[in-house]
Amino acid sequence: MTDPAPASARDLAKAPGSEWRVLVVEDDVLIRTDIEGTLDDGGFAVVGAPTDLKSAMTFVETRSRQIDCALIDVDLGGHSCRPLVAAMEKLRIPYLLVTAHSEDTVRDMGYTGPVVEKPFTARELSACLSNLVSRKPQEA
């Protein structure tokens, strides 16, 4: 990526002292841990980290008001994240698809959301997530 250093969550328009609350849905513990560290370093707050589709759906159904945006692995232990993506879209919660598939493959699967391909760097993830939350309308 040749862009200048990405803005962190701290640089975006949000109330002073608050962090962007991110739901991380990733079934691989090493990748999830790496993502959580990157988010913490970037000024984001992880509000939940379910590892499977059922847990993620329950989290969104019961705690959606606590989520500003989400990082969602396309393949959750062999299950498609499609129901979770549909729930996020219905609730108008922005999300970033995290996948080992190419973006073209993800598009061929019918997904339209923004994509970051594994493996990614902390800088790439921060840039994609910062771009995602910068487009989220601020609540009154």
CSV table of C-alpha atoms in Angstrom, one decimal:
chain,number,residue,atom,x,y,z
A,1,MET,CA,0.0,0.0,0.0
A,2,THR,CA,1.6,3.3,-1.0
A,3,ASP,CA,-0.9,5.7,0.7
A,4,PRO,CA,0.4,8.0,3.4
A,5,ALA,CA,0.0,6.7,7.0
A,6,PRO,CA,-3.7,5.9,7.6
A,7,ALA,CA,-5.7,7.9,10.0
A,8,SER,CA,-6.4,6.0,13.3
A,9,ALA,CA,-9.7,6.0,15.0
A,10,ARG,CA,-8.4,8.8,17.2
A,11,ASP,CA,-8.1,11.1,14.1
A,12,LEU,CA,-11.7,10.6,13.1
A,13,ALA,CA,-14.8,12.6,14.1
A,14,LYS,CA,-16.0,11.0,17.3
A,15,ALA,CA,-16.7,12.4,20.7
A,16,PRO,CA,-13.6,13.1,22.8
A,17,GLY,CA,-12.5,10.2,24.9
A,18,SER,CA,-14.5,7.7,23.0
A,19,GLU,CA,-13.3,4.8,20.8
A,20,TRP,CA,-14.9,3.1,17.9
A,21,ARG,CA,-16.4,-0.2,19.2
A,22,VAL,CA,-15.6,-3.1,16.9
A,23,LEU,CA,-17.0,-6.6,16.8
A,24,VAL,CA,-14.4,-9.0,15.6
A,25,VAL,CA,-15.7,-12.3,14.2
A,26,GLU,CA,-12.8,-14.5,13.4
A,27,ASP,CA,-12.5,-18.3,14.0
A,28,ASP,CA,-8.6,-18.5,13.9
A,29,VAL,CA,-7.3,-17.6,17.4
A,30,LEU,CA,-3.9,-16.4,16.1
A,31,ILE,CA,-5.4,-14.1,13.5
A,32,ARG,CA,-8.1,-12.9,16.0
A,33,THR,CA,-5.4,-12.1,18.6
A,34,ASP,CA,-3.3,-10.2,16.0
A,35,ILE,CA,-6.4,-8.2,14.9
A,36,GLU,CA,-7.3,-7.3,18.5
A,37,GLY,CA,-3.7,-6.0,19.0
A,38,THR,CA,-3.9,-3.9,15.9
A,39,LEU,CA,-7.2,-2.5,16.9
A,40,ASP,CA,-6.0,-1.7,20.4
A,41,ASP,CA,-2.9,0.1,19.0
A,42,GLY,CA,-5.1,2.0,16.5
A,43,GLY,CA,-7.5,3.4,19.2
A,44,PHE,CA,-10.4,1.0,18.5
A,45,ALA,CA,-12.2,-1.0,21.3
A,46,VAL,CA,-13.0,-4.6,20.7
A,47,VAL,CA,-16.5,-5.1,22.2
A,48,GLY,CA,-16.8,-8.8,21.3
A,49,ALA,CA,-14.9,-11.5,19.6
A,50,PRO,CA,-17.2,-14.5,18.8
A,51,THR,CA,-15.5,-17.3,17.0
A,52,ASP,CA,-18.5,-18.9,15.2
A,53,LEU,CA,-21.6,-17.9,13.3
A,54,LYS,CA,-24.1,-18.8,16.0
A,55,SER,CA,-22.3,-16.8,18.8
A,56,ALA,CA,-21.8,-13.9,16.4
A,57,MET,CA,-25.5,-13.8,15.5
A,58,THR,CA,-26.5,-14.0,19.2
A,59,PHE,CA,-24.1,-11.1,20.0
A,60,VAL,CA,-25.5,-8.9,17.3
A,61,GLU,CA,-29.1,-9.7,18.2
A,62,THR,CA,-28.5,-8.9,21.9
A,63,ARG,CA,-25.9,-6.2,21.8
A,64,SER,CA,-26.1,-4.4,18.5
A,65,ARG,CA,-26.2,-0.9,20.1
A,66,GLN,CA,-22.7,-1.6,21.4
A,67,ILE,CA,-21.3,-2.1,17.9
A,68,ASP,CA,-20.0,0.8,15.7
A,69,CYS,CA,-18.6,-1.6,13.1
A,70,ALA,CA,-17.4,-5.1,12.6
A,71,LEU,CA,-14.6,-7.2,11.1
A,72,ILE,CA,-16.1,-10.4,9.7
A,73,ASP,CA,-14.3,-13.5,8.5
A,74,VAL,CA,-16.0,-14.8,5.3
A,75,ASP,CA,-15.6,-18.4,6.3
A,76,LEU,CA,-16.4,-19.2,9.9
A,77,GLY,CA,-15.3,-22.8,10.5
A,78,GLY,CA,-16.8,-23.9,7.2
A,79,HIS,CA,-19.9,-21.8,7.6
A,80,SER,CA,-20.7,-18.7,5.4
A,81,CYS,CA,-21.0,-15.4,7.2
A,82,ARG,CA,-23.9,-14.5,4.9
A,83,PRO,CA,-26.5,-14.5,7.7
A,84,LEU,CA,-24.3,-12.2,9.8
A,85,VAL,CA,-23.7,-9.8,6.9
A,86,ALA,CA,-27.4,-9.7,6.3
A,87,ALA,CA,-28.0,-8.8,9.9
A,88,MET,CA,-25.3,-6.1,9.9
A,89,GLU,CA,-26.8,-4.6,6.7
A,90,LYS,CA,-30.3,-4.6,8.2
A,91,LEU,CA,-29.0,-2.9,11.3
A,92,ARG,CA,-27.0,-0.5,9.2
A,93,ILE,CA,-23.8,-1.4,11.0
A,94,PRO,CA,-20.8,-1.1,8.7
A,95,TYR,CA,-18.5,-4.1,8.3
A,96,LEU,CA,-15.3,-5.1,6.7
A,97,LEU,CA,-14.9,-8.7,5.3
A,98,VAL,CA,-11.7,-10.4,6.3
A,99,THR,CA,-10.8,-13.3,4.0
A,100,ALA,CA,-8.1,-15.5,2.6
A,101,HIS,CA,-10.0,-15.4,-0.7
A,102,SER,CA,-9.3,-12.8,-3.3
A,103,GLU,CA,-11.6,-9.8,-3.6
A,104,ASP,CA,-12.8,-11.1,-7.0
A,105,THR,CA,-13.8,-14.5,-5.4
A,106,VAL,CA,-15.6,-12.7,-2.6
A,107,ARG,CA,-17.5,-10.6,-5.2
A,108,ASP,CA,-18.3,-13.8,-7.1
A,109,MET,CA,-19.8,-15.2,-3.9
A,110,GLY,CA,-22.2,-12.3,-3.9
A,111,TYR,CA,-20.7,-10.1,-1.2
A,112,THR,CA,-20.6,-6.3,-1.8
A,113,GLY,CA,-19.0,-5.1,1.4
A,114,PRO,CA,-15.4,-3.8,1.6
A,115,VAL,CA,-12.8,-6.6,1.8
A,116,VAL,CA,-9.3,-6.9,3.3
A,117,GLU,CA,-7.4,-10.0,2.1
A,118,LYS,CA,-5.4,-12.2,4.4
A,119,PRO,CA,-2.5,-12.0,5.0
A,120,PHE,CA,-2.7,-8.3,5.7
A,121,THR,CA,-0.4,-5.9,7.6
A,122,ALA,CA,-1.5,-3.9,10.6
A,123,ARG,CA,-1.2,-0.8,8.5
A,124,GLU,CA,-3.5,-2.2,5.8
A,125,LEU,CA,-6.1,-3.3,8.4
A,126,SER,CA,-6.0,0.0,10.1
A,127,ALA,CA,-6.4,1.9,6.8
A,128,CYS,CA,-9.4,-0.2,5.7
A,129,LEU,CA,-11.1,0.0,9.1
A,130,SER,CA,-10.4,3.8,9.4
A,131,ASN,CA,-11.9,4.3,5.9
A,132,LEU,CA,-14.9,2.2,6.9
A,133,VAL,CA,-15.7,4.2,10.1
A,134,SER,CA,-15.0,7.5,8.4
A,135,ARG,CA,-18.0,6.8,6.2
A,136,LYS,CA,-20.3,5.8,9.0
A,137,PRO,CA,-22.9,8.6,9.7
A,138,GLN,CA,-22.5,10.1,13.2
A,139,GLU,CA,-25.4,9.6,15.5
A,140,ALA,CA,-27.1,12.7,16.8
